Coordinates of C-alpha atoms in Angstrom, one line a residue:
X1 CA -65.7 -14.7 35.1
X2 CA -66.0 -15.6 31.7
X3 CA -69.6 -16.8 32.2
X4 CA -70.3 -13.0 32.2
X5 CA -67.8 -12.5 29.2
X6 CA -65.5 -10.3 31.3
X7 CA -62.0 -9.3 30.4
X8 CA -60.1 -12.6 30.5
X9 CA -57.8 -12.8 28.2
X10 CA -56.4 -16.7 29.0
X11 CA -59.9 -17.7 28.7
X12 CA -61.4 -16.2 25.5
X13 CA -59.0 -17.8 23.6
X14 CA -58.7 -20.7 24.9
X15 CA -62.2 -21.1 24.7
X16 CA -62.3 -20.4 21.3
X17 CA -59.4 -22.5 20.7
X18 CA -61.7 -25.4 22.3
X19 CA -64.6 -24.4 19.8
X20 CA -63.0 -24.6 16.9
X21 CA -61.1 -28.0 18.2
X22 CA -64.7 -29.1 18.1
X23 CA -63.7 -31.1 21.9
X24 CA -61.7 -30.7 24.6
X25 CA -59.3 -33.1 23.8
X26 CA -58.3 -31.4 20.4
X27 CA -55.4 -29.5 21.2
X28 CA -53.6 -27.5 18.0
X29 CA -50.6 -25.5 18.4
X30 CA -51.2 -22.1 17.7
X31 CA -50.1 -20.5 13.7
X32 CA -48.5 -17.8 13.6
X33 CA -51.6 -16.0 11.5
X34 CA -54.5 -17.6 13.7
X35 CA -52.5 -16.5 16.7
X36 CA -52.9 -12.9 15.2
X37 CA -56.5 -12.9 14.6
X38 CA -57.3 -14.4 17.7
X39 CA -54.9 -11.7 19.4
X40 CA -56.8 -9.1 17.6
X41 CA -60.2 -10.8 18.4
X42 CA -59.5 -11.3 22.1
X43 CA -58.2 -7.9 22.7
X44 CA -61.4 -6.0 21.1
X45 CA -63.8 -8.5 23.2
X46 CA -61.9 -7.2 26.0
X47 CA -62.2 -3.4 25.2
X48 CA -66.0 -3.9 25.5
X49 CA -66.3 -6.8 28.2
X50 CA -66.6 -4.2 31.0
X51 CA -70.2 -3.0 29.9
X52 CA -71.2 -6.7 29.3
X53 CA -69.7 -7.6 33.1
X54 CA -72.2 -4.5 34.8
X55 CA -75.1 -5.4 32.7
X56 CA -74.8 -9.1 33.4
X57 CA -74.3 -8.4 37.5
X58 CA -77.4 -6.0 37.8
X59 CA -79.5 -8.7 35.7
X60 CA -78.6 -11.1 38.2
X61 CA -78.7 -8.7 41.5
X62 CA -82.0 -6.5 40.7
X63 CA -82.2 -5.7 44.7
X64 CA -78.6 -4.0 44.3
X65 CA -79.7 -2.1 41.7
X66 CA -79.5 1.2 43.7
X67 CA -75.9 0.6 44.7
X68 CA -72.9 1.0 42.8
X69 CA -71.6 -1.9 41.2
X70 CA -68.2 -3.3 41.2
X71 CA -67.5 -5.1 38.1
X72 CA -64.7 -8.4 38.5
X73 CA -62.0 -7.1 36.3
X74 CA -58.8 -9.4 35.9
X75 CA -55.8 -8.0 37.1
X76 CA -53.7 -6.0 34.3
X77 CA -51.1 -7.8 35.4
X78 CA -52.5 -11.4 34.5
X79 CA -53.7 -10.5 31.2
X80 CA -49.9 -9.5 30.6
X81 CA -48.9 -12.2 31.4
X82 CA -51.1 -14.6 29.3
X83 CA -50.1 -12.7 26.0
X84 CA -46.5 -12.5 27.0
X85 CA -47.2 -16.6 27.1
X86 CA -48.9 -16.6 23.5
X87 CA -46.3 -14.4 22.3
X88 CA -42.8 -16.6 23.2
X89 CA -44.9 -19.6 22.3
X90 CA -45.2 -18.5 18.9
X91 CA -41.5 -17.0 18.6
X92 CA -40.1 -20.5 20.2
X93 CA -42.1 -22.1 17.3
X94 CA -40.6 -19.5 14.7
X95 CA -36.9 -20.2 16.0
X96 CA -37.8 -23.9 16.1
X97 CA -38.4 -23.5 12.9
X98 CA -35.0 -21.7 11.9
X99 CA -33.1 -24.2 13.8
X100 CA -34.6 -27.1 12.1
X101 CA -33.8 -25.1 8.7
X102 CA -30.4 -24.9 9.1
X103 CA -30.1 -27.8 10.3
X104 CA -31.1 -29.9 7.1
X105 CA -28.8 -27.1 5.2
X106 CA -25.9 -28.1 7.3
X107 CA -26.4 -31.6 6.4
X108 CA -26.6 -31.0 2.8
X109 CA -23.2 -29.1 2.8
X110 CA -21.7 -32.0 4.7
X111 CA -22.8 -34.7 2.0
X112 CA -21.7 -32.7 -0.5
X113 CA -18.1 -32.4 0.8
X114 CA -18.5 -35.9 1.1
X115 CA -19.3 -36.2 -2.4
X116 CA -15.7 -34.3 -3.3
X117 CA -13.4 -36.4 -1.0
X118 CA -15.2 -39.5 -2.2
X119 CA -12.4 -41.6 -4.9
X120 CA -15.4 -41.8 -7.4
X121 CA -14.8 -39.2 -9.8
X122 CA -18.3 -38.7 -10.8
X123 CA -19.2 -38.0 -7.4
X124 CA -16.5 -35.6 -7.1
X125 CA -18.1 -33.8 -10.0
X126 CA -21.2 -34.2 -9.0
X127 CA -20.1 -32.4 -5.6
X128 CA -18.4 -29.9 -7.6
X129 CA -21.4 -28.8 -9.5
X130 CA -23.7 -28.8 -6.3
X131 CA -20.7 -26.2 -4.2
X132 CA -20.7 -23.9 -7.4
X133 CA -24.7 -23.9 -6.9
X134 CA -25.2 -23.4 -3.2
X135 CA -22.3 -20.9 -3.1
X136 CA -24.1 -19.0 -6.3
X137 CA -25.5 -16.3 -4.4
X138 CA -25.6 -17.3 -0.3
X139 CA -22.9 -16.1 2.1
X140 CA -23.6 -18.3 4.6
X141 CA -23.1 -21.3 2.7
X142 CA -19.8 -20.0 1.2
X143 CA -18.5 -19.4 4.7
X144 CA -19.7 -23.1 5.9
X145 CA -18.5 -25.3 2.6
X146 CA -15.0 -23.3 3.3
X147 CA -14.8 -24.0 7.2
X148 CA -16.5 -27.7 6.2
X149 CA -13.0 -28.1 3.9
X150 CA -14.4 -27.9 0.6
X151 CA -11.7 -25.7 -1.2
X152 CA -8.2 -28.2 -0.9
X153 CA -10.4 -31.1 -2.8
X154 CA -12.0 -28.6 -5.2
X155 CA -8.0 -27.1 -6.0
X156 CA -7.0 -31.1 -6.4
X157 CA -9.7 -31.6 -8.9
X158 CA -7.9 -29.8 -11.3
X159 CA -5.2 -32.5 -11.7
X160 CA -7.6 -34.7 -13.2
X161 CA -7.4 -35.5 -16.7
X162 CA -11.4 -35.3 -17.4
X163 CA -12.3 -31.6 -18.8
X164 CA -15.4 -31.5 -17.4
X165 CA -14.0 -32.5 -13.8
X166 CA -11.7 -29.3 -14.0
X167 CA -14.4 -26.6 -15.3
X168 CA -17.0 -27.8 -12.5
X169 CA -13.8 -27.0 -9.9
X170 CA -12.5 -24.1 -11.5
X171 CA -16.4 -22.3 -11.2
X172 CA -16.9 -23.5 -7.5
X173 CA -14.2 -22.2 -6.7
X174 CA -15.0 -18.9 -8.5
X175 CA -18.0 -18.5 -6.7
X176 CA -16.5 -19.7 -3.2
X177 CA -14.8 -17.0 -3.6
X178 CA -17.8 -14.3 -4.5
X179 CA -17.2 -11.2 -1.7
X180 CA -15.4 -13.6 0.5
X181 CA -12.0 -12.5 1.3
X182 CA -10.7 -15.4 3.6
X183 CA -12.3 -18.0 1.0
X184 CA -9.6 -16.1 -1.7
X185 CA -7.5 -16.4 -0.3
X186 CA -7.6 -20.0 1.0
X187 CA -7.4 -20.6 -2.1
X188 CA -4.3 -19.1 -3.5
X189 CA -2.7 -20.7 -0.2
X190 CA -4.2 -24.6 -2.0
X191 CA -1.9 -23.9 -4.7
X192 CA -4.4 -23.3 -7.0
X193 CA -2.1 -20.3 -9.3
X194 CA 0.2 -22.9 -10.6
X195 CA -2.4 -26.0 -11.1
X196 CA -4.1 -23.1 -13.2
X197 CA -1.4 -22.1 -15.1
X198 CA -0.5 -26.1 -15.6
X199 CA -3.9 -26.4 -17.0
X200 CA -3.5 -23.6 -19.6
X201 CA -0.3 -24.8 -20.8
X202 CA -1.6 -28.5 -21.2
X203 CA -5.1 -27.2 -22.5
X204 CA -5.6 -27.6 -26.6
X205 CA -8.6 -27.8 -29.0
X206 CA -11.9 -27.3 -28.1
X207 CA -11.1 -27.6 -24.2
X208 CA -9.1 -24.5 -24.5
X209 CA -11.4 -21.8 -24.8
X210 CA -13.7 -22.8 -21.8
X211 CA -11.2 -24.0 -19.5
X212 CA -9.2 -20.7 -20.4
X213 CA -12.3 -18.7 -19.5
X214 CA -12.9 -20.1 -16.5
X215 CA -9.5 -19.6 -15.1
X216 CA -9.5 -15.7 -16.8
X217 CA -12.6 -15.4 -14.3
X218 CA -11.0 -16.6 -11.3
X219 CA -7.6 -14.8 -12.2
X220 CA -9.9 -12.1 -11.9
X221 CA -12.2 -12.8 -8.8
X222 CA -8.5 -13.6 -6.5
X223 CA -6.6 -10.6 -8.3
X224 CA -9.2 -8.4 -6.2
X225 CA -7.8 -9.2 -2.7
X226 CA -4.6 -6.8 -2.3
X227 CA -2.4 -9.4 -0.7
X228 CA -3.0 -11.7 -3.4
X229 CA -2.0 -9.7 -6.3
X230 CA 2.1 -9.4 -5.7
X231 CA 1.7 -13.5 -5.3
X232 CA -0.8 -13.6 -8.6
X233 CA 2.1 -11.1 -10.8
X234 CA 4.8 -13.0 -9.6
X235 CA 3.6 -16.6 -10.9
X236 CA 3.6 -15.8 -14.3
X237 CA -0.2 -15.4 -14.9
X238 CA 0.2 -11.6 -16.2
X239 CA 1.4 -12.7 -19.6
X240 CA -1.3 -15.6 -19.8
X241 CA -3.4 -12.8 -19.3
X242 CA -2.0 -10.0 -21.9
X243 CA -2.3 -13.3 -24.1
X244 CA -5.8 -13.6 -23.7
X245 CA -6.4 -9.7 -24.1
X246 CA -4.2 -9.5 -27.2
X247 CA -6.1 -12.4 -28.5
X248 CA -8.4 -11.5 -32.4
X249 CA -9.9 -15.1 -32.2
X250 CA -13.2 -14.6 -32.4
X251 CA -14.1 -18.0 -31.1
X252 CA -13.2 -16.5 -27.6
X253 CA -15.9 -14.5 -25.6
X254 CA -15.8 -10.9 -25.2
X255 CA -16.6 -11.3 -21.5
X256 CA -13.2 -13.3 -20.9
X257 CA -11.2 -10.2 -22.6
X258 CA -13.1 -8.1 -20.5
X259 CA -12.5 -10.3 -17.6
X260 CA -9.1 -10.3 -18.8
X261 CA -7.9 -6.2 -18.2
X262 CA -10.5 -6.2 -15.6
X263 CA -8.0 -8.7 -13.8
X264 CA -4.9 -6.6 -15.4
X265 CA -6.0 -3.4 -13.7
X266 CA -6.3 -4.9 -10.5
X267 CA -2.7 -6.3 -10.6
X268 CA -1.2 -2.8 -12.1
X269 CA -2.3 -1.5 -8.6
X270 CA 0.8 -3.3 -7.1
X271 CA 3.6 -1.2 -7.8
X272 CA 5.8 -5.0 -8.0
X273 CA 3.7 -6.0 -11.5
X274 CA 4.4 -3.4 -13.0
X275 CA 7.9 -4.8 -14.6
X276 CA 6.1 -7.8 -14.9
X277 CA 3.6 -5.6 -17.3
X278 CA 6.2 -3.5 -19.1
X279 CA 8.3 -7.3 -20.3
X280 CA 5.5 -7.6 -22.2
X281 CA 4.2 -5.7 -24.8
X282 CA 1.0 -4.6 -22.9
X283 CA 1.6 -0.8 -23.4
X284 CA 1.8 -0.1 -27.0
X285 CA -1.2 -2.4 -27.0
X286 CA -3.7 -0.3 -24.7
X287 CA -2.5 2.7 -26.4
X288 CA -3.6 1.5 -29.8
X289 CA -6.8 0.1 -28.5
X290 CA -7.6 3.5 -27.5
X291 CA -11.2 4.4 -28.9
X292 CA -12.9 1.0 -28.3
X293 CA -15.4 3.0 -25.9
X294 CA -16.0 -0.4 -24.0
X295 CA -12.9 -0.8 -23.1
X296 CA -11.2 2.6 -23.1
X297 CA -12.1 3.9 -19.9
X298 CA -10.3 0.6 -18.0
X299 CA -7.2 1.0 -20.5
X300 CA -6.8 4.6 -19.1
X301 CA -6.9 3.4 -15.8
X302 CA -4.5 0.6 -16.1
X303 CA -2.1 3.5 -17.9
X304 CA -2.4 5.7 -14.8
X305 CA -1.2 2.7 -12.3
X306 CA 1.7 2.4 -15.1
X307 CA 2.3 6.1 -15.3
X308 CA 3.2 6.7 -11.6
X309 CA 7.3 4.6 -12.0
X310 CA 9.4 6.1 -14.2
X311 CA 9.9 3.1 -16.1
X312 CA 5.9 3.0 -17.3
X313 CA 6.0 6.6 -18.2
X314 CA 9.2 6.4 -19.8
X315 CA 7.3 3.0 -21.7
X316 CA 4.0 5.2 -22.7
X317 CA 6.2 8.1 -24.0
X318 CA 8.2 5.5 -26.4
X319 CA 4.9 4.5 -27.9
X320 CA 4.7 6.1 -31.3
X321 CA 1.9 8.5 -31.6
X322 CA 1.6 8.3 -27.4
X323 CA 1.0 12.1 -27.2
X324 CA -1.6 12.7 -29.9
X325 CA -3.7 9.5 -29.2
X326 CA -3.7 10.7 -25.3
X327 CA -4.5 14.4 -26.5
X328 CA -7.4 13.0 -28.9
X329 CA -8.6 11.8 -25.8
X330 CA -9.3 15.2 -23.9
X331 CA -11.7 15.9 -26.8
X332 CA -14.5 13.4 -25.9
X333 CA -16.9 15.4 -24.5
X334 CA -19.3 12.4 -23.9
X335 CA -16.6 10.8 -21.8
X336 CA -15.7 12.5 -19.0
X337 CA -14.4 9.7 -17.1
X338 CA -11.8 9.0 -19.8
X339 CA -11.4 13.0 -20.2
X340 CA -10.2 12.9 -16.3
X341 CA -8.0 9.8 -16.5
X342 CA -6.2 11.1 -19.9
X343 CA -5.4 14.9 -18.4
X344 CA -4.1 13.0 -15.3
X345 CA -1.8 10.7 -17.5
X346 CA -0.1 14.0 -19.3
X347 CA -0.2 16.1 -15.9
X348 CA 2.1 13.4 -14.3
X349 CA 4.1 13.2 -17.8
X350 CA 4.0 17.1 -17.7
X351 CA 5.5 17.8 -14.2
X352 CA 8.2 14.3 -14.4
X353 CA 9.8 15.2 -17.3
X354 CA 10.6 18.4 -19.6
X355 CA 11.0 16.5 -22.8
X356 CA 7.3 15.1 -22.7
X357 CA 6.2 18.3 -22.2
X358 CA 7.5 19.5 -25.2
X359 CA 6.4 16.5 -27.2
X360 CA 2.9 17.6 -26.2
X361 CA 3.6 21.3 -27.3
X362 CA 4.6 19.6 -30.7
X363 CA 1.4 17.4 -30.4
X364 CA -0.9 20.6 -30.1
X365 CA -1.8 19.8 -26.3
X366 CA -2.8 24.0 -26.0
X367 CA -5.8 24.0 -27.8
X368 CA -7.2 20.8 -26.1
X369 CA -6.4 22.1 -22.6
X370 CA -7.9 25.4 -23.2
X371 CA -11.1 24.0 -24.6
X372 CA -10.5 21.4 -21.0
X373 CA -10.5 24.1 -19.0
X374 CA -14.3 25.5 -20.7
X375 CA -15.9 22.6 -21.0
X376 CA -14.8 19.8 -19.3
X377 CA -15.6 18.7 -15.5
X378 CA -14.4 19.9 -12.6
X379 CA -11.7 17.5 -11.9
X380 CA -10.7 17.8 -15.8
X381 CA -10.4 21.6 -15.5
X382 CA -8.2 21.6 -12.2
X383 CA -5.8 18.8 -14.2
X384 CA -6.0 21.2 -17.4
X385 CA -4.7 24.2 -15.3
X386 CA -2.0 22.0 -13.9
X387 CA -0.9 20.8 -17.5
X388 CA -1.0 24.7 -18.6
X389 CA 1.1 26.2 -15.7
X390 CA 3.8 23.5 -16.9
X391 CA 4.2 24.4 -20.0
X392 CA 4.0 28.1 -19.1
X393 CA 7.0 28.2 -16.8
X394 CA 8.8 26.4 -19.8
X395 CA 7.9 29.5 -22.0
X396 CA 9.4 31.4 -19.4
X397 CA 12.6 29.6 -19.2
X398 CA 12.4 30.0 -22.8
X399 CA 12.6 33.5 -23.2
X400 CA 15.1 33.9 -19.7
X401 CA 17.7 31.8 -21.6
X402 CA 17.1 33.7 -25.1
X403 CA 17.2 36.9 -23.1
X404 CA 20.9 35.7 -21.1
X405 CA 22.3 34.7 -24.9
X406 CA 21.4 37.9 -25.8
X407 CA 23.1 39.8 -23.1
X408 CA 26.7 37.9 -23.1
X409 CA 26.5 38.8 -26.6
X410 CA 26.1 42.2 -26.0
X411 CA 28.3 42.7 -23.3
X412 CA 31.0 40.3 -25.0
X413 CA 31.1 43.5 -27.7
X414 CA 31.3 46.2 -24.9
X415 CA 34.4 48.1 -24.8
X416 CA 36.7 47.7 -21.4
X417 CA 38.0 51.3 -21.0
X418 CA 36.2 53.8 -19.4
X419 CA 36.2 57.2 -21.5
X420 CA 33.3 59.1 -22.1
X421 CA 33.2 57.5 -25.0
X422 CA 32.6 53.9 -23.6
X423 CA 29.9 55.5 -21.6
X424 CA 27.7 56.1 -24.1
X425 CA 28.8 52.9 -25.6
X426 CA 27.7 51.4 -23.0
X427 CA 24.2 53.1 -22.8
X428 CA 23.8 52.3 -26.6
X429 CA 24.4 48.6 -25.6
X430 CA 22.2 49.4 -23.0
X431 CA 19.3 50.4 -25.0
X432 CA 19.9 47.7 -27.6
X433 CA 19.5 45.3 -25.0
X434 CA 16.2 46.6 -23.8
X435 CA 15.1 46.6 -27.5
X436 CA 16.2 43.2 -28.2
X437 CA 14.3 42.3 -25.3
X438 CA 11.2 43.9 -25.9
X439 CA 11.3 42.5 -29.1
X440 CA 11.4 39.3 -28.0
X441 CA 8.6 39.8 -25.4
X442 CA 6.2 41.2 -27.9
X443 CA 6.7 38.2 -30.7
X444 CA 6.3 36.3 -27.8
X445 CA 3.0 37.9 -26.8
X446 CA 1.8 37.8 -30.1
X447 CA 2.5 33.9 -30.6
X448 CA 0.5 33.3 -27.3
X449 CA -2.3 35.9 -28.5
X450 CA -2.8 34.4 -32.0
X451 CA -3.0 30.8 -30.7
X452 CA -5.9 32.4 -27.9
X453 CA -7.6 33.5 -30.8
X454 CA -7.2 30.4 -33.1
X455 CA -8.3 28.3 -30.0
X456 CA -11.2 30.7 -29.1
X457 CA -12.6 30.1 -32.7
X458 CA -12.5 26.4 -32.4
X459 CA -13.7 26.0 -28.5
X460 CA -16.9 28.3 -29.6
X461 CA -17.3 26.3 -32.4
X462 CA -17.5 23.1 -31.4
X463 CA -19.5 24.5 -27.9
X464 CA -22.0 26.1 -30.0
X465 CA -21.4 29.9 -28.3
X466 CA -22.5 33.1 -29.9
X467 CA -19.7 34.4 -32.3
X468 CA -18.5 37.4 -30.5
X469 CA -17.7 35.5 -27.3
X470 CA -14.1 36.6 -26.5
X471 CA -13.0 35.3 -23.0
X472 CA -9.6 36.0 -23.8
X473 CA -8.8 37.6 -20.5
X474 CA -10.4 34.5 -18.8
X475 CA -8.3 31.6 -20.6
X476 CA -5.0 34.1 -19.6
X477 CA -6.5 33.6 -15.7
X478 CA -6.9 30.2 -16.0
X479 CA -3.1 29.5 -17.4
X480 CA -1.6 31.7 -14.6
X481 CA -3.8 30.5 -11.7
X482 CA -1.4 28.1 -10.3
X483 CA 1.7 28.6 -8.8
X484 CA 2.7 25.5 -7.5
X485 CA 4.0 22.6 -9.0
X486 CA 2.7 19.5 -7.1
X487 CA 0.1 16.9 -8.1
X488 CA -3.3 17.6 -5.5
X489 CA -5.6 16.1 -8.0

């Protein structure tokens, strides 16, 4: 049929295969892209082969002109078939393809774990160096280089006396372990913490500062699995890392202190480093380190893992200056992330313990909380409120306890019989006792109105609000909103 050019699929392109072959005994397999233009070209040939088959059969029948013509038309079904054919041929190439890929990959990775069990130290490195590039930024070939056994020859590197040996471990390993949690912690089970360790102790002179970065980063990149960090606290690699943060050498790079209490704050999340934190001293440190804007927002967060044992808070509130420095915090508008953290800090310190919450009274926590309650983000203002009703009910016992003084004392002077005239004694007593009491409830009053007003001045200051702005009634709301005592936020 297709000497009348009619629908056939099969042979249209296999015909033109045989063209462009230039003989019949010129067989090419099929590209992917001449497989698509041939696809394209056969199917349109096909769309207008039927007219060509009925003008071809009455050309060669004129006598049958009259009569209908039936066109030969290939069954649907063949032509089906026939592309279904073209189209696995092509995908079997494609997976042929990806088989044969990964195969030469696989047989890279095994000579290179070849090259690290080998006794040749320079093929060791040489291994090294070509791990910590194929596990740079490929999953796959972290996974295989770990299942292959790369990691225990890359830990036993690290006993070699050669420098350069030790860094070229220390970064495979690193990037081994790159969003791979089984390949972390494969290699704390290697031993790898204490070689580490070893090889900051027995580090000195210009060796130091790059082998110490390179374990800082891998302190860091096995501190992130959560049933690594009890083991990493417990070996001794939090002071090695306070060490590092506390550090004013400028020959070390600031991306290894930031590495540093990057790692830090992941081990403050386990509750069992935090004594290991507090025998150093790692508190007063953060707090005076406060204001370094690159580094205050991950100080904050290490202080509120710390804050939630009685033992950190009772280290941050032993700090000199803790309270202020925390309160100067609440008035960074352009930091609302440290904002958050610091209200959270004094609203644990606030409902654990009444005598930080009068060392923030002292520190002149009001005025911050109020203006935290205007301007500052949701979760600040809901932390704010929680800091306020605190100190609030304190007022209140305040003035109950000055209140019950003043009663015994009054009732102390009472006479005991009971004549008329101890009746209206007893009345005067009465109404001194009121008036005592209502005295004491306006000077209150007053104290809490005047420090509203003095605040109102300096929150529409520093907001930029019109002058006659008096929200006084709303800042009262705020500080009697709450009426619990627990710690949603």
């Amino acid at each position: 049929m297709s000497k009348y050019g009619c629908n056939d699929v099969g042979s249209l392109v296999l015909d033109r295969a045989t063209v462009a072959g230039g003989g019949g005994n010129n067989h090419h397999s099929l590209s992917f892209r001449s497989f698509r233009w041939r696809l394209i070209d056969t199917i349109s040939c096909g769309g207008s082969s039927r007219y060509r088959c009925h003008h071809a059969a009455a050309q060669k029948s004129p006598e049958n002109s009259s009569s209908e013509i039936v066109a030969p038309v290939t069954a649907p079904s063949k032509k089906g078939e026939k592309l279904s054919e073209l189209l696995k041929e092509t995908e079997n190439e494609i997976s042929d393809r990806e088989i044969k890929r990964k195969e030469e990959s696989l047989e890279v990775m095994k000579r290179v774990v070849r090259k690290l069990q080998n006794e040749e130290e320079r093929d060791r490195v040489e291994g090294a160096r070509e791990v910590r590039k194929l596990a740079k930024e490929d999953t796959e070939a972290r996974v295989t280089l770990s299942m292959l056994g790369s990691i225990p020859p890359l830990v036993g590197m690290l006993d070699l006396e050669n420098v350069e040996s030790k860094i070229a471990s220390l970064y495979a390993l690193l990037n081994l372990g790159i969003g791979n949690d089984l390949n972390k912690a494969a290699i704390v089970k290697a031993g790898v913490l204490h070689k580490m360790l070893k090889l900051i102790d027995s580090s000195n002179g210009s060796c130091n500062l790059s082998v110490a970065e390179s374990v800082v980063a891998n302190f860091l990149g096995l501190s992130a699995l959560d049933s690594n960090k009890p083991v990493i606290g417990s070996s001794g690699a939090i002071p090695f890392l306070v060490k590092i943060l506390q550090d004013l050498d400028s020959n070390l790079s600031t991306q290894a202190k930031q590495d540093s209490l990057r790692a830090l704050y992941n081990l403050s999340i386990s509750p069992s480093n935090i004594p290991f934190m507090l025998e150093t001293d790692l508190v007063p440190f953060l707090m005076n380190t406060l204001g370094d804007m690159e580094m205050s927002e991950r100080i904050l967060s290490i202080l509120s893992n710390l804050v939630a044992t009685p033992e950190g808070r009772k280290a941050i509130s032993d700090v000199s200056d803790a309270f202020p420095i925390l309160i100067d915090v609440l008035y960074w508008p352009d930091s609302p992330g440290c904002q958050e953290k610091a209200s959270y800090i004094l609203m644990v310190m606030a409902h654990k313990a009444y005598g930080d919450r009068q060392a923030m009274i002292e520190a002149g926590i009001m005025s911050a909380l109020l203006e935290l309650t205007l301007l500052g983000s949701t979760l600040a203002q809901k932390r704010a409120s929680r800091i306020l009703e605190c100190l609030r009910v304190d007022k209140g016992k305040q003035v109950s306890e000055n209140y019950s003084s003043a009663y015994a004392s009054a009732a102390v002077s009472a006479p005991i019989c009971g004549s008329s005239s101890s009746v209206d004694s007893n009345q005067k007593v009465c109404l001194e006792e009121e008036g005592m009491m209502s005295e004491e409830r306006k000077a209150v009053k007053q104290l809490v109105q005047q420090s509203l007003q003095n605040n109102m001045r300096r929150i529409v200051k520093r907001a930029n609000l019109p002058q006659d702005v008096v929200p006084s009634e709303h800042f009262m709301s705020l500080a009697n909103s709450s009426t619990s005592k627990s710690l949603p936020f």
